[in-house]
Coordinates of C-alpha atoms and ligand atoms in Angstrom, one line a residue:
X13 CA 151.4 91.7 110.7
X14 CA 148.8 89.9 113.3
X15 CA 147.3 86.6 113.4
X16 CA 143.5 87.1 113.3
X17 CA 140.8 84.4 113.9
X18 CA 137.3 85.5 112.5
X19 CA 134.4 83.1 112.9
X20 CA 131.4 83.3 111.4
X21 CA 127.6 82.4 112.6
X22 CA 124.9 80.6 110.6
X23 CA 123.4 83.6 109.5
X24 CA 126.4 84.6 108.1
X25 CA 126.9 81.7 106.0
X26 CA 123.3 81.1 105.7
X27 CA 123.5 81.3 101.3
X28 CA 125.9 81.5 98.8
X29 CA 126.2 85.2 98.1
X30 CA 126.8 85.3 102.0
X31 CA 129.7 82.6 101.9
X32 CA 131.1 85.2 99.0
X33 CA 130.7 87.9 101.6
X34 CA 132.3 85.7 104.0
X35 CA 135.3 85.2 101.5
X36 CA 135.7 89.0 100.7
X37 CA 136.2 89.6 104.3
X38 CA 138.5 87.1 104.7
X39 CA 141.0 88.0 101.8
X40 CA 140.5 91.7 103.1
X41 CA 142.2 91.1 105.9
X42 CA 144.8 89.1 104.3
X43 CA 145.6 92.2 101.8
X44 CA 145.6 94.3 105.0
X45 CA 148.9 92.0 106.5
X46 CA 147.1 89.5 108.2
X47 CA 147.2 85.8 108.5
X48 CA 143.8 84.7 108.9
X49 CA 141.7 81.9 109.9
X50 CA 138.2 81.4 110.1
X51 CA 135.7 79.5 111.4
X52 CA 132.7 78.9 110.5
X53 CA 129.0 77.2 111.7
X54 CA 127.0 75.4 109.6
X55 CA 124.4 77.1 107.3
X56 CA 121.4 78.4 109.6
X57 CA 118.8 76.5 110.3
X58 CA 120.9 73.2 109.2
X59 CA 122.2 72.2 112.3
X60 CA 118.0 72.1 113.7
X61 CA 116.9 70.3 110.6
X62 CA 120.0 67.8 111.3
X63 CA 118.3 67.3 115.1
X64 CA 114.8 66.7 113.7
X65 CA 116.4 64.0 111.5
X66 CA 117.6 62.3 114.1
X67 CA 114.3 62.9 116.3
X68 CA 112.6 61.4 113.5
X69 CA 114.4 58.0 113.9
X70 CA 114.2 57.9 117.9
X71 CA 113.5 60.5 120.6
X72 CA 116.2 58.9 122.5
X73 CA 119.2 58.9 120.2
X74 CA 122.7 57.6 120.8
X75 CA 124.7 60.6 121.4
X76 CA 127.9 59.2 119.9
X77 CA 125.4 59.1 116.6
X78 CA 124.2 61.8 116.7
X79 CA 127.2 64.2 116.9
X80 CA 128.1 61.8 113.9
X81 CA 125.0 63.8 112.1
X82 CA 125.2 67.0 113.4
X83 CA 128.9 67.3 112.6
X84 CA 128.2 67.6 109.3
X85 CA 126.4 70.8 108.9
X86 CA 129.9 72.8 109.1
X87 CA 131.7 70.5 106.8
X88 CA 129.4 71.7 103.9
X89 CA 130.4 75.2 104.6
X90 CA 133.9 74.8 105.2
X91 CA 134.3 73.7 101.9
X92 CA 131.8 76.1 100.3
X93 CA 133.6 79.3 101.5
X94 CA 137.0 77.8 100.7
X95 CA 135.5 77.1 97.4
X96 CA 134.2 81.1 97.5
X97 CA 138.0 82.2 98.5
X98 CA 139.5 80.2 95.5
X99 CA 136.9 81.8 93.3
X100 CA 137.9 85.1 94.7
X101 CA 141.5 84.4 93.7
X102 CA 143.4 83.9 96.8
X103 CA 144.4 80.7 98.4
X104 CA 142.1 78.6 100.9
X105 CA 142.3 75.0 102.8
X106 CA 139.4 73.8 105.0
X107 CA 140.2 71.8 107.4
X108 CA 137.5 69.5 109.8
X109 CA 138.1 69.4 113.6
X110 CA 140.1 65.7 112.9
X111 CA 142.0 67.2 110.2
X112 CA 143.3 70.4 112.9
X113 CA 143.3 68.3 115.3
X114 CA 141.3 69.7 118.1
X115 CA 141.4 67.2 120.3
X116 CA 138.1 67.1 123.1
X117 CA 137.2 64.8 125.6
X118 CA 134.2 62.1 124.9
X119 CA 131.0 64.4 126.4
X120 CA 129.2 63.8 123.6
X121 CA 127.0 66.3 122.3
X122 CA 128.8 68.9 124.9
X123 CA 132.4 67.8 124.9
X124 CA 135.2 69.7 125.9
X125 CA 138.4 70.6 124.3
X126 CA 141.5 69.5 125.9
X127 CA 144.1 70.5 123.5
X128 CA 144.9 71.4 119.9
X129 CA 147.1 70.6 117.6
X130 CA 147.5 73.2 115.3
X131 CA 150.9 72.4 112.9
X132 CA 148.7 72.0 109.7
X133 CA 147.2 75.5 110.1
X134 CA 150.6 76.6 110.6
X135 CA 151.8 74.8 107.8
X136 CA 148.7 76.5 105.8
X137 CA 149.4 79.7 107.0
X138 CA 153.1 79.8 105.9
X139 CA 151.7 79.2 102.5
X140 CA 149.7 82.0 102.4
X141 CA 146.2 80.4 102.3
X142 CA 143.3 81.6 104.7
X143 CA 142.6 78.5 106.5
X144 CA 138.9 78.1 106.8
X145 CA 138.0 75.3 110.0
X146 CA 134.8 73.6 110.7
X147 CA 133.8 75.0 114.3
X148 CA 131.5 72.9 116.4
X149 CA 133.2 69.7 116.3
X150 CA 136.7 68.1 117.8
X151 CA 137.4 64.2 117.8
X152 CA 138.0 62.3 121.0
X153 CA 141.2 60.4 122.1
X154 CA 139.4 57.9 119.9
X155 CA 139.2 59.4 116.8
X156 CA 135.4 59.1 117.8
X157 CA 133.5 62.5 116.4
X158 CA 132.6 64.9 119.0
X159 CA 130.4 68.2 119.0
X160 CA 131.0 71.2 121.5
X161 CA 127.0 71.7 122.0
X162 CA 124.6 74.4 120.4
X163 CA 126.4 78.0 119.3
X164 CA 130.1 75.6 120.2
X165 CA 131.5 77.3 116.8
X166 CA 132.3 80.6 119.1
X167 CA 134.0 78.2 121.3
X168 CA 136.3 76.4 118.3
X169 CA 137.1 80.1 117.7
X170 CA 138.4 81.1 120.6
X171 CA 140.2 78.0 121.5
X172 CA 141.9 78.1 118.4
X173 CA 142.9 81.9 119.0
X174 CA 144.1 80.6 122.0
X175 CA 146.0 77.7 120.4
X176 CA 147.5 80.1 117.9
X177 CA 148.3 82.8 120.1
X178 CA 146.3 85.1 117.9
X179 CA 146.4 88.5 118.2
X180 CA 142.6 89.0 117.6
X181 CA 139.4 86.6 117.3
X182 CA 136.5 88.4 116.1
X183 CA 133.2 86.7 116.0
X184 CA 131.1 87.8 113.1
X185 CA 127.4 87.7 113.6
X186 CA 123.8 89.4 112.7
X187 CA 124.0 92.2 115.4
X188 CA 126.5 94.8 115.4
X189 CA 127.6 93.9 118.8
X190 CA 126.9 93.3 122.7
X191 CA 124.0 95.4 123.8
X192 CA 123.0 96.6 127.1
X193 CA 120.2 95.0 127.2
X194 CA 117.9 93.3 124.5
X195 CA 116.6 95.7 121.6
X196 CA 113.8 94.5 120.8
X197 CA 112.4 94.7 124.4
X198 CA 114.0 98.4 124.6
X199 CA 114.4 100.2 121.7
X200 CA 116.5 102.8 124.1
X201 CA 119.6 99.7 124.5
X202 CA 122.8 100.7 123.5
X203 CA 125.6 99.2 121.8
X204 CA 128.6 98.8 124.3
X205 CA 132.5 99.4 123.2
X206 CA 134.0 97.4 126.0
X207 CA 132.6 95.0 128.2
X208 CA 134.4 92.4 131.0
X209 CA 134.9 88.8 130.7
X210 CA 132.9 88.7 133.8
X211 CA 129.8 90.6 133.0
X212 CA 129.8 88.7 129.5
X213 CA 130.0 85.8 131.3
X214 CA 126.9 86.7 133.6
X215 CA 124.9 88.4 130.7
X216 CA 125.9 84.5 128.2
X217 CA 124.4 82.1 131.2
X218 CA 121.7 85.0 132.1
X219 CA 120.1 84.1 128.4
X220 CA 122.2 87.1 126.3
X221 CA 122.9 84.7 123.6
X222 CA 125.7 86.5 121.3
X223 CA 128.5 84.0 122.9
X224 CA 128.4 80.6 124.1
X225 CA 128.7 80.7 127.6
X226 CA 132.2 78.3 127.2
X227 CA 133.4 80.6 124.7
X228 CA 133.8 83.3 127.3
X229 CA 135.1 81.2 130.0
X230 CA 138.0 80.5 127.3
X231 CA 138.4 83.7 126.4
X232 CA 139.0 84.9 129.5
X233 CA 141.1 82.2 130.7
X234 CA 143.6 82.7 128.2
X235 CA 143.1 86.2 128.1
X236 CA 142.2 86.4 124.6
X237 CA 141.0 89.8 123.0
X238 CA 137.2 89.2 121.8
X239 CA 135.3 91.1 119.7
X240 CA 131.9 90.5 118.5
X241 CA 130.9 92.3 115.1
X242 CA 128.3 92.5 112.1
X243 CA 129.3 90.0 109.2
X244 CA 126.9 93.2 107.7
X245 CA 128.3 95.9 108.7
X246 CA 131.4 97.9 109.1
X247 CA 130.9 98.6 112.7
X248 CA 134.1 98.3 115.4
X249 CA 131.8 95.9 117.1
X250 CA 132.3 95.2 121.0
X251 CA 135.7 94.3 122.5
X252 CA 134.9 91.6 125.4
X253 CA 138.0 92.2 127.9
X254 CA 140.1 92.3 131.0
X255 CA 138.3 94.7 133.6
X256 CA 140.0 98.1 133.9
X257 CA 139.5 100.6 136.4
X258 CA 136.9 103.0 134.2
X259 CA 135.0 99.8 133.9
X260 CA 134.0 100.1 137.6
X261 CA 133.0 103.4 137.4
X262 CA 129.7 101.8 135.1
X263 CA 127.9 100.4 138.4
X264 CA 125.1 98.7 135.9
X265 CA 126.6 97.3 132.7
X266 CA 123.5 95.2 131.6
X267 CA 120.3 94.2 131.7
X268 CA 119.0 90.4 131.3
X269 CA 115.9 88.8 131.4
X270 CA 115.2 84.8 131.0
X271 CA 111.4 83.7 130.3
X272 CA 112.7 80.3 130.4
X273 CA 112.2 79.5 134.3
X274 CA 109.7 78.1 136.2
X275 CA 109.0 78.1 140.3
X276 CA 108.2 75.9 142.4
X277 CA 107.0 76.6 146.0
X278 CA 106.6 73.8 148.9
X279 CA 104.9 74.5 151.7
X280 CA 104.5 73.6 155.5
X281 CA 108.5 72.4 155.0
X282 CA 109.3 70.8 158.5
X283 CA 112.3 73.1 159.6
X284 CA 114.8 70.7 160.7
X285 CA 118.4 69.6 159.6
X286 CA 118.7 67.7 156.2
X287 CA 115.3 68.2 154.5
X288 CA 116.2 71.2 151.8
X289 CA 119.9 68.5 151.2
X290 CA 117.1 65.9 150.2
X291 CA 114.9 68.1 148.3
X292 CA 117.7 69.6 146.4
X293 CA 119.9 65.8 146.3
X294 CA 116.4 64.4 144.5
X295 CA 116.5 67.0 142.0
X296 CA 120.3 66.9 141.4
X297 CA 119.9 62.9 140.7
X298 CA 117.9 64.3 138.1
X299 CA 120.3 66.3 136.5
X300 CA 117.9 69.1 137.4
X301 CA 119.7 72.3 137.6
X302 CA 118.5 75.0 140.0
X303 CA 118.4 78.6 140.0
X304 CA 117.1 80.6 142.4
X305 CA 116.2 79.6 145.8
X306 CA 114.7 81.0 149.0
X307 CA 113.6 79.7 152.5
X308 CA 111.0 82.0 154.2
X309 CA 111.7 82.4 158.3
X310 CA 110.4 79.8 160.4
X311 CA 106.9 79.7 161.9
X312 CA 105.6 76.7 164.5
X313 CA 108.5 75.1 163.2
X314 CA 107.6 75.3 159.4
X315 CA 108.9 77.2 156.6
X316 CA 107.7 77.8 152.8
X317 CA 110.7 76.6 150.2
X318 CA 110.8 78.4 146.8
X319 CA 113.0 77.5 143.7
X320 CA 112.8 77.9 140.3
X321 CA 114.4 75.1 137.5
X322 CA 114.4 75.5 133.6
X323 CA 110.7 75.6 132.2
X324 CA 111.5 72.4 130.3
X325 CA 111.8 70.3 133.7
X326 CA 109.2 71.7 135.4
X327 CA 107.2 68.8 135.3
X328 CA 109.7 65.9 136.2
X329 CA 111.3 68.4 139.3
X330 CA 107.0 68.7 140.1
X331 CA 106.6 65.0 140.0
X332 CA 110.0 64.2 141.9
X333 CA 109.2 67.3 144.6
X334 CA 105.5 66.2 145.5
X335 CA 107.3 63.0 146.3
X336 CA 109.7 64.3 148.7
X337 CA 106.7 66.2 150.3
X338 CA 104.7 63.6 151.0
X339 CA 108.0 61.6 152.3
X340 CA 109.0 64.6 155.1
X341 CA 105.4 66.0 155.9
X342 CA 105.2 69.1 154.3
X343 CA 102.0 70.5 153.2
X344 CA 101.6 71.5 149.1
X345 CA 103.3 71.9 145.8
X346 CA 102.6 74.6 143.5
X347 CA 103.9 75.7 140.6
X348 CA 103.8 79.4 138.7
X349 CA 105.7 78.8 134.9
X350 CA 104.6 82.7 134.1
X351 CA 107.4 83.8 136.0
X352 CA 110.1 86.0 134.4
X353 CA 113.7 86.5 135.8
X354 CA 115.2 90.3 135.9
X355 CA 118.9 90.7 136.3
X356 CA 121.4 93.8 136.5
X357 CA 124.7 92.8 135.6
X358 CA 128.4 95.4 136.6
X359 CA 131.5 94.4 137.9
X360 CA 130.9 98.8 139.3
X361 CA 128.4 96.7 142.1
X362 CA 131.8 95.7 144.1
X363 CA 132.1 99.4 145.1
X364 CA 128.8 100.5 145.0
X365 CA 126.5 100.4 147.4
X366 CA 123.2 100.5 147.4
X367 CA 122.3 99.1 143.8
X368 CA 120.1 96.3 144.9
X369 CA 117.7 98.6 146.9
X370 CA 117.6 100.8 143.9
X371 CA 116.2 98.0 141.4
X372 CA 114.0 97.3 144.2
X373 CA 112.1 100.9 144.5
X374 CA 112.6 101.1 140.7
X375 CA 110.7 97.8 140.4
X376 CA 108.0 99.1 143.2
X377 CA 107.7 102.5 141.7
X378 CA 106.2 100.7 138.8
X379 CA 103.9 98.5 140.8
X380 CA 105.8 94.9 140.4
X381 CA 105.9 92.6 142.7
X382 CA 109.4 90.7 143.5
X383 CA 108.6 87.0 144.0
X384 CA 112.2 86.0 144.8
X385 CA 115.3 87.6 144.8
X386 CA 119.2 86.2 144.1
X387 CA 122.4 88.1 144.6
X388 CA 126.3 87.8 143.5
X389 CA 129.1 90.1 143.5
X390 CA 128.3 91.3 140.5
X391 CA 124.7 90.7 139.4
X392 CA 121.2 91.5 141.3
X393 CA 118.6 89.2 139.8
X394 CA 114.2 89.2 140.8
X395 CA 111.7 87.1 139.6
X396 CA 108.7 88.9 138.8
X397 CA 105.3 87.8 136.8
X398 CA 106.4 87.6 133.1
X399 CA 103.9 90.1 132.4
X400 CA 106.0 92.5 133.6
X401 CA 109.4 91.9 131.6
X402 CA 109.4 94.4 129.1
X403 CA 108.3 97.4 131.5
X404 CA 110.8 96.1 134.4
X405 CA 113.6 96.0 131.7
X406 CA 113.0 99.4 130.3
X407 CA 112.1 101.2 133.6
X408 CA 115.7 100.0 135.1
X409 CA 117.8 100.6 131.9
X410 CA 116.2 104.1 132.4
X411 CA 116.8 104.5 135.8
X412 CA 120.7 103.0 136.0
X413 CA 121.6 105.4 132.8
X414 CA 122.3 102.7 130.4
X415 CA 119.8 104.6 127.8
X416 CA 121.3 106.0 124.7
X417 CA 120.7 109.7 124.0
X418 CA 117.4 110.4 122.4
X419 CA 117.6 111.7 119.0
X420 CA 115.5 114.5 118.0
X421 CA 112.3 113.9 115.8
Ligands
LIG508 N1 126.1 74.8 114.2 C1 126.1 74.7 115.6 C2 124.8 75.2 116.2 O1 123.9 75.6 115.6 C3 127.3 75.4 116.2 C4 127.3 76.9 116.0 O2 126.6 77.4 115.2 O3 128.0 77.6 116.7 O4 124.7 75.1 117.4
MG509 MG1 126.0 81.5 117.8

């Protein structure tokens, strides 16, 4: 017999007849041995219409009242797939983060969680019921609500796995799995059976968005066993892991591409000591984060600076950046938002050489032109014209062998 945390997504829950779904699964799993817990988000699409309420009131809202509002999306369908369970004939308790009690610092809107205290699932458990727990939200020292931030339900779940010493946490969702790269960009992307911490770490923050990024950091810290399945299908899913040695033998794992960046480029940049810490320190006070970054050589004592921040703060880093120009002497400031960010993700890169020259010729043989490039142990990312996305992603899932075999007809 195995303790198994399942958690389910919006879409999942997103009607009735799914929540019934929901609770079949659940007390299949029971019958199979198990003690199970799940998780749930709130309904899809609820948690959005629950931030345009609060936009509606101010565009500056109180984030200790707001997670009071957003909080309650999963408390409707705890208690509606409880209620499903019951109706199913097995036993069910729901129990809010408070009720657990996962316990989170007082970030609100992105809080953390610091511990859990888990004897009432326990409790639950020993009774035979399938405890069903709001994901998404903790309370503070305080007793003040909390809310993990956006897709934080994946987080709950793995924490809680964590918490229980679960044998498996499964994260039910509307795709059958992690892919190498997004399908509807390349219809050749495969479905992977394993897949790092690591990699699923670079792939979440590169803009893969099956996991929050947190979750994974979680997962692997406590080295807890993740899968991520189809609430719709029967599939095994993908088993997010330890890194083995075959795992290294994969020198390109995935592909990733984010839309959602913009560069900037400065120019005639004085080269002297402390002028990229005070460009960089403005745009920090900000709470502007940075991505890539490049410095061309010096000429006549001058060098171009090139960066690129979120899309969404293009226009406050533009307004804080011309300032800093005009402050050290530097000559322009332009800006380029069609820009698109191409990465190859494979913990195989550590013994492989040669992989970034080969996105580079791949990327050249198709005529596109790398604006800026960024590399880490385990990741080679360019920014190219967005233009160029789809045909960048397909030509290099081609050329690193990540594309399934080609049916016939
Ligand atoms: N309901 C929350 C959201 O939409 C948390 C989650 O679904 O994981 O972000
Ligand atoms: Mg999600």
């Amino acid at each position: 017999m195995a303790l198994i945390v399942q958690k389910y997504g919006g879409t999942s829950v997103g009607d009735t007849e799914r929540m019934k779904n929901v609770a079949r699964r659940c007390i299949a799993a029971q019958a199979a041995g198990h003690d199970v817990v799940v998780v749930v988000s709130a309904m899809s699409g609820e948690t959005n219409r629950l931030l345009k309420l609060v936009s509606q009131i101010t565009d500056r809202p109180n984030e200790r009242e707001q997670d009071v509002v957003v909080a309650t999306g999963e408390q409707v369908s705890i208690g509606l797939v409880a209620l499903a369970i019951q109706a199913q004939g097995a036993k069910a308790t729901s129990f809010l983060g408070h009720q657990v009690q996962i316990v989170t610092d007082s970030t609100f809107a992105k809080a953390r969680i610091k511990r859990i205290e888990a004897e009432r699932i326990v409790e639950a458990l020993k009774q035979k019921h399938i405890v069903v727990v709001a994901g998404f939200q903790g309370q503070d020292e305080q007793g003040n609500v909390t809310t993990l931030g956006r897709g934080g339900s994946d987080t709950t779940a793995v924490a809680l796995a964590a918490a229980l010493k679960a044998d498996a946490c499964e994260i039910y969702t509307d795709v059958d799995g992690v892919y190498t790269t997004d399908p509807n960009v390349c219809p050749a992307a495969r479905k992977l059976d394993r897949i790092s911490y690591e990699e699923m770490l670079e792939l979440a923050s590169l803009g893969a968005k099956v996991l929050q990024i947190r979750s994974v950091e979680f997962a692997m810290k406590y080295k807890v066993p993740l899968w991520v399945k189809s609430s719709f299908s029967d599939d095994p899913g993908t088993l997010v892991c330890e890194e083995d040695k075959s795992m290294e033998n994969v020198v390109v794992s995935g592909i990733a591409y984010e839309k959602n960046e913009a560069k900037l480029a400065i120019s005639g940049v004085p080269d002297m000591p402390g002028v990229a810490a005070k460009i960089f320190g403005i745009l920090d006070a900000q709470n502007i984060v940075v991505d890539l970054i490049v410095q061309t050589a010096s000429r006549d004592g001058k060098t171009d600076v090139s960066f690129t921040v979120g899309k969404t703060d293009l226009s406050k880093a533009r307004e804080a950046v011309e300032q800093v120009a005009r402050e050290i002497k530097a000559g322009g400031v332009e800006t380029d938002s069609d820009v698109a960010k191409i990465s190859i993700v494979g913990v195989g890169m550590r013994n492989h050489s040669g992989v970034a020259a080969k996105m580079f010729q791949v990327l050249s043989q198709e005529g596109i032109n790398i604006q800026v490039i960024s590399t880490s142990e385990i990741k080679v990312s360019c920014l190219v014209q967005s233009k160029y996305t789809e045909l960048a992603v397909r030509a290099l899932h081609t050329a690193f062998g990540l594309d399934k075999p080609s049916t016939v007809g």
